[in-house]
Coordinates of C-alpha atoms and ligand atoms in Angstrom, one line a residue:
M1 CA -25.6 -37.3 5.8
G2 CA -22.3 -37.5 4.1
F3 CA -20.7 -36.2 1.0
A4 CA -19.9 -38.3 -2.0
K5 CA -16.3 -39.8 -2.4
K6 CA -15.5 -37.7 -5.5
E7 CA -16.3 -34.6 -3.6
H8 CA -13.9 -35.6 -0.9
E9 CA -11.2 -36.0 -3.6
F10 CA -12.0 -32.5 -4.7
L11 CA -11.7 -31.1 -1.2
S12 CA -8.3 -32.8 -0.7
A13 CA -7.0 -31.1 -3.8
I14 CA -7.3 -27.8 -1.9
G15 CA -6.0 -29.1 1.4
L16 CA -9.3 -29.9 3.0
A17 CA -10.3 -33.1 4.9
P18 CA -13.6 -34.5 6.2
E19 CA -12.5 -33.0 9.6
N20 CA -10.5 -29.8 9.8
P21 CA -9.0 -27.8 12.6
G22 CA -10.3 -24.2 12.1
G23 CA -7.4 -22.1 13.5
F24 CA -4.1 -21.1 11.9
I25 CA -2.2 -20.1 15.0
N26 CA 1.5 -19.4 15.2
G27 CA 2.0 -21.3 11.9
N28 CA 0.1 -24.4 13.0
W29 CA -3.3 -25.7 12.3
K30 CA -5.2 -26.3 15.6
A31 CA -8.5 -25.6 17.4
S32 CA -10.1 -26.7 20.6
G33 CA -13.6 -25.1 20.4
P34 CA -16.9 -26.7 19.3
V35 CA -17.1 -28.9 16.2
I36 CA -19.5 -27.7 13.6
S37 CA -20.8 -29.2 10.3
T38 CA -20.6 -27.0 7.2
V39 CA -23.3 -27.6 4.6
T40 CA -24.0 -26.9 1.0
P41 CA -27.0 -24.6 0.7
S42 CA -28.4 -26.4 -2.3
N43 CA -29.3 -29.5 -0.3
N44 CA -28.2 -28.8 3.3
Q45 CA -26.0 -31.9 3.3
E46 CA -22.7 -31.8 5.3
I47 CA -19.6 -31.0 3.2
A48 CA -17.1 -31.4 6.1
K49 CA -16.6 -30.8 9.8
V50 CA -14.7 -28.0 11.3
T51 CA -13.4 -27.4 14.8
E52 CA -13.8 -23.8 15.7
V53 CA -11.3 -21.9 17.9
S54 CA -11.6 -21.4 21.6
M55 CA -10.7 -18.3 23.5
E56 CA -7.4 -19.9 24.5
D57 CA -6.6 -20.5 20.9
Y58 CA -7.5 -16.9 20.2
E59 CA -5.1 -15.7 22.8
E60 CA -2.3 -17.8 21.5
G61 CA -3.0 -16.6 18.0
L62 CA -2.9 -13.0 19.0
R63 CA 0.3 -13.3 21.0
S64 CA 2.2 -14.9 18.2
C65 CA 0.8 -12.5 15.6
N66 CA 1.9 -9.6 17.8
E67 CA 5.4 -11.1 17.8
A68 CA 5.4 -11.5 14.0
V69 CA 4.7 -7.8 13.5
K70 CA 8.3 -7.1 14.4
T71 CA 9.6 -9.3 11.5
W72 CA 7.0 -8.2 8.9
K73 CA 7.2 -4.5 9.3
T74 CA 11.0 -4.6 9.1
L75 CA 10.8 -6.0 5.5
P76 CA 10.9 -3.3 2.9
A77 CA 7.5 -2.7 1.3
P78 CA 8.4 -3.9 -2.2
K79 CA 9.7 -7.2 -0.6
R80 CA 6.3 -7.5 1.1
G81 CA 4.8 -6.9 -2.3
E82 CA 6.8 -9.9 -3.6
I83 CA 5.2 -12.2 -1.0
V84 CA 1.7 -10.9 -2.0
R85 CA 2.7 -11.6 -5.6
Q86 CA 3.4 -15.2 -4.7
I87 CA 0.1 -15.4 -2.9
G88 CA -1.6 -14.2 -6.1
D89 CA 0.2 -16.9 -8.1
A90 CA -0.8 -19.6 -5.5
L91 CA -4.5 -18.5 -5.9
R92 CA -4.2 -18.5 -9.7
E93 CA -3.1 -22.2 -9.6
K94 CA -6.2 -23.2 -7.6
L95 CA -8.6 -20.7 -9.2
Q96 CA -11.1 -23.3 -10.5
H97 CA -11.0 -25.4 -7.3
L98 CA -11.4 -22.5 -5.0
G99 CA -14.1 -21.0 -7.1
K100 CA -16.0 -24.3 -6.9
L101 CA -15.5 -24.4 -3.1
V102 CA -17.0 -20.9 -2.8
S103 CA -19.9 -22.0 -4.9
L104 CA -20.4 -25.2 -2.9
E105 CA -20.3 -23.6 0.5
M106 CA -21.8 -20.2 -0.1
G107 CA -24.3 -21.2 -2.8
K108 CA -23.5 -18.6 -5.5
I109 CA -23.3 -19.9 -9.1
L110 CA -19.9 -21.3 -10.3
A111 CA -19.1 -18.3 -12.6
E112 CA -19.6 -16.0 -9.6
G113 CA -17.6 -18.3 -7.3
I114 CA -14.6 -18.2 -9.7
G115 CA -15.1 -14.5 -10.2
E116 CA -14.8 -14.0 -6.5
V117 CA -11.5 -15.8 -6.3
Q118 CA -10.3 -13.8 -9.4
E119 CA -11.1 -10.6 -7.4
V120 CA -8.6 -11.7 -4.7
I121 CA -6.0 -12.4 -7.4
D122 CA -6.7 -8.9 -8.9
M123 CA -6.2 -7.4 -5.5
C124 CA -2.9 -9.2 -5.1
D125 CA -1.7 -7.7 -8.4
Y126 CA -2.9 -4.3 -7.4
A127 CA -1.2 -4.5 -4.0
V128 CA 2.1 -5.6 -5.6
G129 CA 2.3 -2.3 -7.6
L130 CA 1.1 -0.4 -4.6
S131 CA 4.0 -1.7 -2.5
R132 CA 6.2 0.6 -4.5
Q133 CA 3.9 3.6 -4.2
L134 CA 3.2 4.1 -0.5
N135 CA 4.3 7.7 -1.1
G136 CA 4.0 10.6 1.3
S137 CA 3.9 14.3 0.2
I138 CA 6.5 16.9 0.7
I139 CA 4.9 20.1 2.0
P140 CA 6.4 23.6 1.6
S141 CA 7.4 24.8 5.1
E142 CA 6.7 28.4 6.0
R143 CA 9.9 28.5 8.1
P144 CA 13.4 29.0 6.5
D145 CA 15.8 26.0 6.4
H146 CA 12.9 23.7 7.4
M147 CA 11.6 20.7 5.5
M148 CA 8.1 19.2 6.1
F149 CA 6.9 15.9 4.8
E150 CA 4.7 12.8 5.5
V151 CA 5.9 9.4 6.4
W152 CA 3.6 6.4 6.3
N153 CA 4.3 3.5 8.7
P154 CA 2.4 0.2 9.4
L155 CA -0.2 0.1 12.2
G156 CA 0.7 -3.4 13.5
I157 CA -2.1 -5.9 13.3
V158 CA -5.2 -5.5 11.2
G159 CA -8.3 -7.5 12.3
V160 CA -10.5 -8.5 9.4
I161 CA -14.1 -9.8 10.2
T162 CA -16.0 -10.9 7.1
A163 CA -19.5 -11.8 6.0
F164 CA -20.8 -15.0 4.4
N165 CA -21.7 -13.6 1.0
F166 CA -18.2 -12.8 -0.1
P167 CA -16.3 -15.4 1.9
C168 CA -12.9 -14.6 0.3
A169 CA -13.1 -11.4 -1.9
V170 CA -13.6 -9.2 1.2
L171 CA -10.5 -10.8 2.8
G172 CA -8.6 -9.9 -0.4
W173 CA -9.7 -6.2 -0.4
N174 CA -8.3 -5.9 3.2
A175 CA -5.5 -8.4 3.5
C176 CA -3.6 -7.6 0.3
I177 CA -3.4 -3.9 1.1
A178 CA -2.8 -4.5 4.9
L179 CA 0.1 -6.8 4.1
V180 CA 1.9 -4.6 1.7
C181 CA 1.4 -1.7 4.1
G182 CA 3.4 -3.8 6.6
N183 CA 0.7 -5.1 8.9
C184 CA 0.0 -8.6 10.1
V185 CA -3.5 -9.9 9.5
V186 CA -5.9 -11.6 11.9
W187 CA -8.9 -13.0 9.9
K188 CA -12.2 -14.3 11.2
G189 CA -14.4 -15.5 8.4
A190 CA -18.1 -16.1 8.5
P191 CA -19.1 -19.1 10.7
T192 CA -21.0 -20.7 7.8
T193 CA -18.1 -20.6 5.3
P194 CA -15.2 -22.0 7.3
L195 CA -13.9 -24.2 4.5
V196 CA -13.2 -21.1 2.3
T197 CA -11.4 -19.5 5.3
I198 CA -9.3 -22.6 5.7
A199 CA -8.5 -23.2 2.0
V200 CA -7.5 -19.6 1.4
T201 CA -5.4 -19.5 4.5
K202 CA -3.6 -22.7 3.6
L203 CA -2.4 -21.2 0.3
I204 CA -1.1 -18.1 2.1
A205 CA 0.5 -20.2 4.9
E206 CA 2.4 -22.2 2.2
V207 CA 3.8 -19.0 0.7
L208 CA 5.0 -17.7 4.1
K209 CA 6.6 -21.0 4.9
R210 CA 8.4 -21.2 1.5
N211 CA 9.9 -17.8 2.2
N212 CA 11.0 -18.7 5.8
L213 CA 8.6 -16.1 7.3
P214 CA 6.6 -16.6 10.5
G215 CA 3.2 -18.2 9.8
A216 CA 1.7 -15.9 12.4
I217 CA 2.0 -13.0 10.0
F218 CA -1.4 -14.3 8.8
T219 CA -3.5 -15.7 11.6
A220 CA -6.9 -17.1 10.9
F221 CA -9.8 -18.2 13.1
C222 CA -13.0 -20.1 12.3
G223 CA -15.6 -19.0 14.9
G224 CA -18.6 -16.8 15.5
A225 CA -19.6 -13.7 17.4
E226 CA -17.5 -14.4 20.5
I227 CA -14.3 -14.4 18.4
G228 CA -15.5 -11.3 16.5
E229 CA -16.1 -9.5 19.8
A230 CA -12.7 -10.5 21.1
I231 CA -11.1 -8.9 18.0
A232 CA -13.3 -5.7 18.5
K233 CA -12.1 -5.4 22.1
D234 CA -8.4 -6.3 21.6
T235 CA -6.1 -3.3 22.1
R236 CA -3.4 -5.1 20.2
I237 CA -5.4 -4.6 17.1
P238 CA -5.3 -0.9 16.1
L239 CA -7.6 -1.3 13.0
V240 CA -10.7 -3.5 12.8
S241 CA -12.1 -3.9 9.4
F242 CA -15.7 -5.2 9.7
T243 CA -17.9 -6.4 6.9
G244 CA -21.5 -7.4 7.7
S245 CA -24.9 -6.1 8.8
S246 CA -25.4 -2.5 10.1
K247 CA -26.8 -4.0 13.3
V248 CA -23.6 -5.9 14.2
G249 CA -21.3 -3.2 12.7
S250 CA -22.8 -0.6 14.9
K251 CA -21.9 -2.8 18.0
V252 CA -18.4 -3.4 16.7
Q253 CA -17.9 0.3 16.1
Q254 CA -18.9 1.2 19.6
I255 CA -16.5 -1.3 21.2
V256 CA -13.6 -0.3 18.9
T257 CA -14.2 3.4 19.3
E258 CA -14.4 3.1 23.1
R259 CA -10.8 1.9 23.2
F260 CA -9.7 4.5 20.6
G261 CA -9.1 1.9 17.9
R262 CA -9.9 2.5 14.3
C263 CA -12.8 0.9 12.5
L264 CA -13.3 0.3 8.8
L265 CA -17.0 -0.5 8.3
E266 CA -18.6 -2.1 5.2
L267 CA -22.2 -2.6 6.2
S268 CA -25.7 -3.1 4.8
G269 CA -26.9 -1.6 1.5
N270 CA -30.3 -0.8 0.1
N271 CA -29.4 0.2 -3.4
A272 CA -31.6 2.0 -5.9
L273 CA -31.6 2.0 -9.7
I274 CA -33.5 4.9 -11.4
V275 CA -34.6 4.7 -15.1
M276 CA -35.3 8.0 -16.7
D277 CA -37.7 8.5 -19.7
D278 CA -34.7 9.1 -22.0
A279 CA -32.9 5.8 -21.0
D280 CA -32.0 2.9 -23.2
V281 CA -34.7 0.5 -21.8
G282 CA -33.1 -2.7 -23.1
L283 CA -29.8 -1.8 -21.4
A284 CA -31.6 -1.0 -18.2
V285 CA -33.6 -4.3 -18.2
R286 CA -30.4 -6.4 -18.5
S287 CA -28.7 -4.4 -15.8
I288 CA -31.6 -4.6 -13.4
F289 CA -31.9 -8.3 -13.9
F290 CA -28.2 -8.9 -13.1
A291 CA -28.3 -6.4 -10.2
A292 CA -31.4 -7.8 -8.5
V293 CA -31.2 -11.5 -9.2
G294 CA -27.5 -12.2 -9.3
T295 CA -26.0 -14.0 -6.2
A296 CA -29.7 -14.7 -5.3
G297 CA -30.0 -11.1 -4.2
Q298 CA -27.2 -11.5 -1.6
R299 CA -24.7 -8.9 -2.6
C300 CA -24.3 -5.8 -0.5
T301 CA -24.7 -3.9 -3.8
T302 CA -27.8 -5.9 -5.0
C303 CA -30.5 -3.6 -6.5
R304 CA -33.4 -3.7 -4.0
R305 CA -35.3 -0.5 -5.1
L306 CA -36.3 0.3 -8.7
Y307 CA -37.6 3.7 -9.6
L308 CA -39.1 4.0 -13.0
H309 CA -40.2 7.1 -14.8
E310 CA -44.0 6.9 -15.3
S311 CA -43.7 7.1 -19.1
I312 CA -41.6 3.9 -19.4
Y313 CA -43.0 2.1 -16.3
Q314 CA -45.3 -0.5 -17.8
N315 CA -43.1 -1.2 -20.8
L316 CA -40.0 -1.9 -18.8
L317 CA -41.8 -3.8 -16.1
D318 CA -43.4 -6.1 -18.6
Q319 CA -40.0 -6.9 -20.1
L320 CA -38.5 -7.5 -16.6
V321 CA -41.2 -9.7 -15.4
G322 CA -40.8 -11.7 -18.6
L323 CA -37.1 -12.3 -17.9
Y324 CA -37.8 -13.3 -14.3
K325 CA -40.2 -15.9 -15.5
Q326 CA -37.5 -17.6 -17.6
V327 CA -34.7 -17.5 -15.0
K328 CA -33.1 -20.9 -14.3
I329 CA -33.0 -21.6 -10.6
G330 CA -31.1 -24.6 -9.3
D331 CA -27.8 -26.2 -8.3
P332 CA -25.2 -23.4 -8.5
L333 CA -22.6 -25.8 -9.9
E334 CA -24.8 -26.8 -12.8
K335 CA -24.2 -25.2 -16.2
G336 CA -27.0 -22.8 -17.1
T337 CA -28.1 -22.0 -13.6
L338 CA -28.4 -18.3 -13.0
V339 CA -29.8 -18.3 -9.5
G340 CA -28.6 -20.6 -6.7
P341 CA -30.1 -21.1 -3.2
V342 CA -30.0 -18.5 -0.5
H343 CA -27.3 -19.2 2.0
T344 CA -29.0 -20.9 5.0
K345 CA -32.3 -22.2 6.2
A346 CA -32.5 -19.0 8.3
S347 CA -32.0 -16.9 5.1
R348 CA -35.0 -18.8 3.6
E349 CA -37.1 -18.1 6.6
N350 CA -36.1 -14.5 6.5
F351 CA -37.3 -14.3 2.9
E352 CA -40.7 -15.8 3.9
K353 CA -41.1 -13.4 6.8
G354 CA -40.1 -10.5 4.5
I355 CA -42.8 -11.5 2.0
S356 CA -45.5 -11.6 4.6
T357 CA -44.4 -8.1 5.9
I358 CA -44.5 -6.8 2.3
K359 CA -48.0 -8.1 1.9
S360 CA -49.2 -6.6 5.2
Q361 CA -47.9 -3.2 4.0
G362 CA -49.9 -3.4 0.7
G363 CA -47.1 -4.7 -1.5
K364 CA -48.4 -6.5 -4.7
I365 CA -46.3 -9.5 -5.8
L366 CA -45.9 -9.3 -9.6
T367 CA -43.8 -12.5 -9.9
G368 CA -42.2 -14.9 -7.4
G369 CA -43.0 -14.5 -3.7
S370 CA -42.6 -18.1 -2.6
V371 CA -40.0 -20.5 -1.3
I372 CA -39.4 -23.5 -3.5
E373 CA -40.1 -26.8 -1.8
S374 CA -36.8 -28.9 -1.8
D375 CA -34.1 -30.0 0.6
G376 CA -32.2 -26.8 -0.3
N377 CA -32.7 -23.1 0.5
F378 CA -34.3 -22.1 -2.8
V379 CA -36.6 -19.1 -3.1
Q380 CA -38.2 -17.4 -6.1
P381 CA -36.8 -14.1 -7.4
T382 CA -39.5 -11.7 -6.7
I383 CA -40.8 -8.3 -8.0
V384 CA -43.1 -6.3 -5.7
E385 CA -45.1 -3.2 -6.7
I386 CA -45.3 -1.1 -3.5
A387 CA -45.8 2.5 -2.3
S388 CA -42.4 4.3 -1.9
N389 CA -43.2 5.3 1.7
A390 CA -43.9 1.7 2.9
S391 CA -41.5 1.1 5.8
V392 CA -40.3 -2.2 4.5
V393 CA -38.7 -0.4 1.5
K394 CA -36.3 1.3 4.0
E395 CA -34.8 -2.0 5.2
E396 CA -32.4 -4.4 3.6
L397 CA -34.1 -7.7 3.0
F398 CA -31.1 -9.9 2.1
G399 CA -32.6 -12.0 -0.8
P400 CA -33.8 -11.6 -4.4
V401 CA -36.7 -9.2 -3.7
L402 CA -37.0 -6.1 -5.8
Y403 CA -39.4 -3.2 -5.0
V404 CA -40.7 -1.2 -8.0
M405 CA -42.0 2.3 -7.7
K406 CA -43.0 5.2 -10.1
F407 CA -41.7 8.8 -10.3
K408 CA -42.4 11.9 -12.4
T409 CA -39.3 14.1 -12.1
L410 CA -35.5 13.7 -11.6
E411 CA -35.6 15.7 -8.3
E412 CA -38.2 13.3 -7.0
A413 CA -36.2 10.2 -8.0
I414 CA -33.0 11.6 -6.4
E415 CA -35.0 12.3 -3.2
L416 CA -36.3 8.8 -3.2
N417 CA -32.8 7.3 -3.8
N418 CA -31.6 9.2 -0.7
S419 CA -34.5 8.5 1.5
V420 CA -33.2 5.3 3.2
P421 CA -30.8 4.9 6.1
Q422 CA -28.2 3.0 4.0
G423 CA -25.9 4.7 1.4
L424 CA -23.9 2.1 -0.5
S425 CA -24.6 1.9 -4.2
S426 CA -26.9 3.7 -6.7
S427 CA -27.4 3.9 -10.4
I428 CA -29.2 6.0 -13.0
F429 CA -30.1 5.2 -16.6
T430 CA -30.2 8.2 -18.8
S431 CA -28.8 9.6 -22.1
K432 CA -28.8 13.3 -21.0
P433 CA -25.5 14.8 -19.8
G434 CA -27.3 17.3 -17.6
T435 CA -29.0 14.5 -15.7
I436 CA -25.7 12.6 -15.3
F437 CA -23.9 15.7 -13.8
K438 CA -26.8 16.5 -11.5
W439 CA -26.8 12.8 -10.3
I440 CA -23.1 12.8 -9.5
G441 CA -23.0 16.3 -8.0
P442 CA -23.9 17.8 -4.6
H443 CA -27.6 17.6 -5.2
G444 CA -27.4 14.0 -6.5
S445 CA -27.0 10.5 -5.0
D446 CA -25.7 10.4 -1.4
C447 CA -24.1 7.0 -1.9
G448 CA -20.5 5.9 -1.9
I449 CA -21.0 4.3 -5.3
V450 CA -22.7 6.4 -7.9
N451 CA -23.2 4.7 -11.3
V452 CA -24.6 5.7 -14.7
N453 CA -25.9 3.2 -17.2
I454 CA -24.5 0.2 -15.4
P455 CA -25.9 -2.0 -12.6
T456 CA -25.5 -1.1 -8.9
N457 CA -23.3 -4.2 -8.3
G458 CA -20.1 -5.6 -9.9
A459 CA -17.6 -2.9 -8.7
E460 CA -14.0 -2.9 -10.0
I461 CA -11.2 -3.2 -7.5
G462 CA -9.4 0.0 -8.8
G463 CA -11.9 2.3 -7.1
A464 CA -12.5 2.8 -3.4
F465 CA -15.4 0.6 -2.4
G466 CA -17.8 1.5 0.4
G467 CA -20.8 3.5 1.4
E468 CA -22.2 6.4 3.5
K469 CA -24.7 6.6 6.4
A470 CA -25.7 3.2 7.9
T471 CA -23.3 1.5 5.4
G472 CA -20.6 2.7 7.7
G473 CA -18.4 5.2 5.7
G474 CA -15.5 2.8 5.0
R475 CA -13.6 2.6 1.8
E476 CA -11.7 -0.5 0.8
A477 CA -9.7 -1.9 -2.2
G478 CA -8.4 0.7 -4.7
S479 CA -7.7 4.4 -5.0
D480 CA -6.1 5.8 -1.8
S481 CA -7.9 3.3 0.6
W482 CA -4.4 2.1 1.6
K483 CA -4.0 5.2 3.8
Q484 CA -6.4 3.7 6.3
Y485 CA -4.1 0.8 6.9
M486 CA -1.1 3.0 7.9
R487 CA -0.3 5.7 10.3
R488 CA 0.8 9.1 9.0
S489 CA 3.6 11.0 10.7
T490 CA 4.0 14.6 9.7
C491 CA 7.7 15.3 10.1
T492 CA 9.3 18.7 10.2
I493 CA 13.1 18.9 10.1
N494 CA 15.1 22.0 10.9
Y495 CA 18.4 21.9 9.0
G496 CA 19.4 25.5 10.0
T497 CA 20.8 27.1 13.1
E498 CA 17.9 29.4 13.9
L499 CA 14.6 28.6 15.6
P500 CA 11.9 30.4 13.7
L501 CA 8.4 29.5 15.0
A502 CA 5.3 28.8 13.0
Q503 CA 2.7 31.7 12.7
G504 CA 5.7 34.1 13.3
I505 CA 5.5 33.8 17.1
N506 CA 8.3 35.4 18.9
F507 CA 8.8 33.6 22.2
G508 CA 11.2 35.7 24.2
Ligands
NAD601 P1 -23.4 -10.4 10.1 O1 -23.4 -9.0 10.5 O2 -24.4 -11.3 10.6 O3 -22.0 -11.1 10.3 C1 -20.8 -10.6 9.8 C2 -19.6 -11.1 10.6 O4 -19.7 -10.6 11.9 C3 -19.5 -12.6 10.7 O5 -18.2 -13.0 10.6 C4 -20.1 -12.8 12.1 O6 -19.6 -14.0 12.7 C5 -19.5 -11.6 12.8 N1 -20.2 -11.2 14.1 C6 -21.4 -11.6 14.5 N2 -21.7 -11.0 15.7 C7 -20.6 -10.3 16.0 C8 -20.2 -9.5 17.2 N3 -21.1 -9.3 18.2 N4 -19.0 -8.9 17.2 C9 -18.1 -9.1 16.2 N5 -18.4 -9.9 15.1 C10 -19.6 -10.5 15.0 O7 -23.6 -10.3 8.4 P2 -23.8 -11.5 7.4 O8 -25.2 -12.0 7.5 O9 -22.6 -12.5 7.5 O10 -23.6 -10.8 6.0 C11 -24.6 -10.1 5.4 C12 -24.5 -8.6 5.6 O11 -23.3 -8.1 5.3 C13 -25.5 -7.8 4.8 O12 -26.1 -6.8 5.6 C14 -24.6 -7.2 3.7 O13 -25.1 -6.0 3.1 C15 -23.4 -6.9 4.4 N6 -22.2 -6.8 3.5 C16 -21.7 -5.6 3.3 C17 -20.6 -5.4 2.4 C18 -20.1 -4.1 2.1 O14 -19.0 -4.0 1.5 N7 -20.8 -3.0 2.5 C19 -20.1 -6.6 1.8 C20 -20.6 -7.8 2.1 C21 -21.7 -7.9 3.0

């Protein structure tokens, strides 16, 4: 099945063709691996063909990228910032087109597709400022006539492996920071979103070319697990930033750690939202709706567990079920659609399997619970009433399924929030300052993202993003996340003529 002519015109506006080589290697587009079809999740029709890279392509890409490190790290950081500024401008020019491509290939609604590209632009802006602030500290030395300080230097190559659900934002969190820090980037996008990988790389490649810089500074591969594993094993890559499931992330971590490489992990979430008896119920309902249903439940920060105080339980639930019944499911590019399809046929099957496991564990479906018969991968947003100790509640089911449970006390709610293996995002709805401070303190949520009166999802780039426990412990984007993309040297300089030793040691 082919794609309409007008869609091919749209693709060519962002540098894509009906058939595309999926490797940006040493400044050239090439690939000699298998040819795959990439499809749109709303009808499973082919959008275009992509040739994935082979291991020979991978090797050539790494060799040239390793060479390009010498050029890139020599450039002063603010000059590297200027290149990232130009990348931001190139993305700005194509914001609408790229947003549409994200929506077409991933399946999220257009507003979210555009929002995702905007996030990369925001990251570019952030990184430009950062390029003048990669500061080290000066530390008072205990020895006379000595000076001690920190110097931050680039690592070399940063490998970035990304998941399908944010086919370009996650690249942005990593690449913008990695580049201003003086690292070259090797990117492997998700195998089911290769057109986004190619289109974004084309814009970056164009900026590098215009500035007479080696294209290999940014090397990109379309491919699957084999290429991901090669990145994990490659000793030329000191830092591997991996975004995906905890299952695959754990394998990647073992391989990278074995070779003493560094890993930045952004893995599965299983995020809870708690509503206290003193909460603004209307605000909570709107937040839960966005957090659980947005992106068809395929954000790492999607709300999957809802804990309601027994006194507001039925009232809130009735309002929420009412909203679910009105939600417009359909073509993500159509105006008014709030929920698009899940990403692949496999995601749809996974939803069906999940629902049957939920039922077998005593879960009661309050709304939804079925796939929608069509050529696309549509499923119904679902609310399930279930016992909080059911084992299915501990797992991440990557779709629009929300488990609802009751609690009596704040302590009980916090314990339930912390009772799963994952530790990404969490949120509480309350109007009591005491509850807020308990929630964010040492006896509160054990997650990396701890919100109050806002949804679990929709993080801003200025904060450090990531989670604890099986979510992997990584922090990306803002705050001081940049430090992970550099190596720190502690330098002590003796500008005197004596040799006093630390801790007052007298050595002969
Ligand atoms: P996935 O783990 O299946 O794949 C992620 C990436 O890993 C893909 O590029 C894939 O090709 C690659 N890969 C697969 N096998 C590999 C291997 N053996 N070695 C190296 N790389 C390999 O995940 P997915 O289905 O694409 O994405 C959904 C998952 O990602 C969810 O669990 C979601 O919570 C998580 N996620 C987390 C964050 C976060 O910031 N914490 C953000 C987005 C997605």
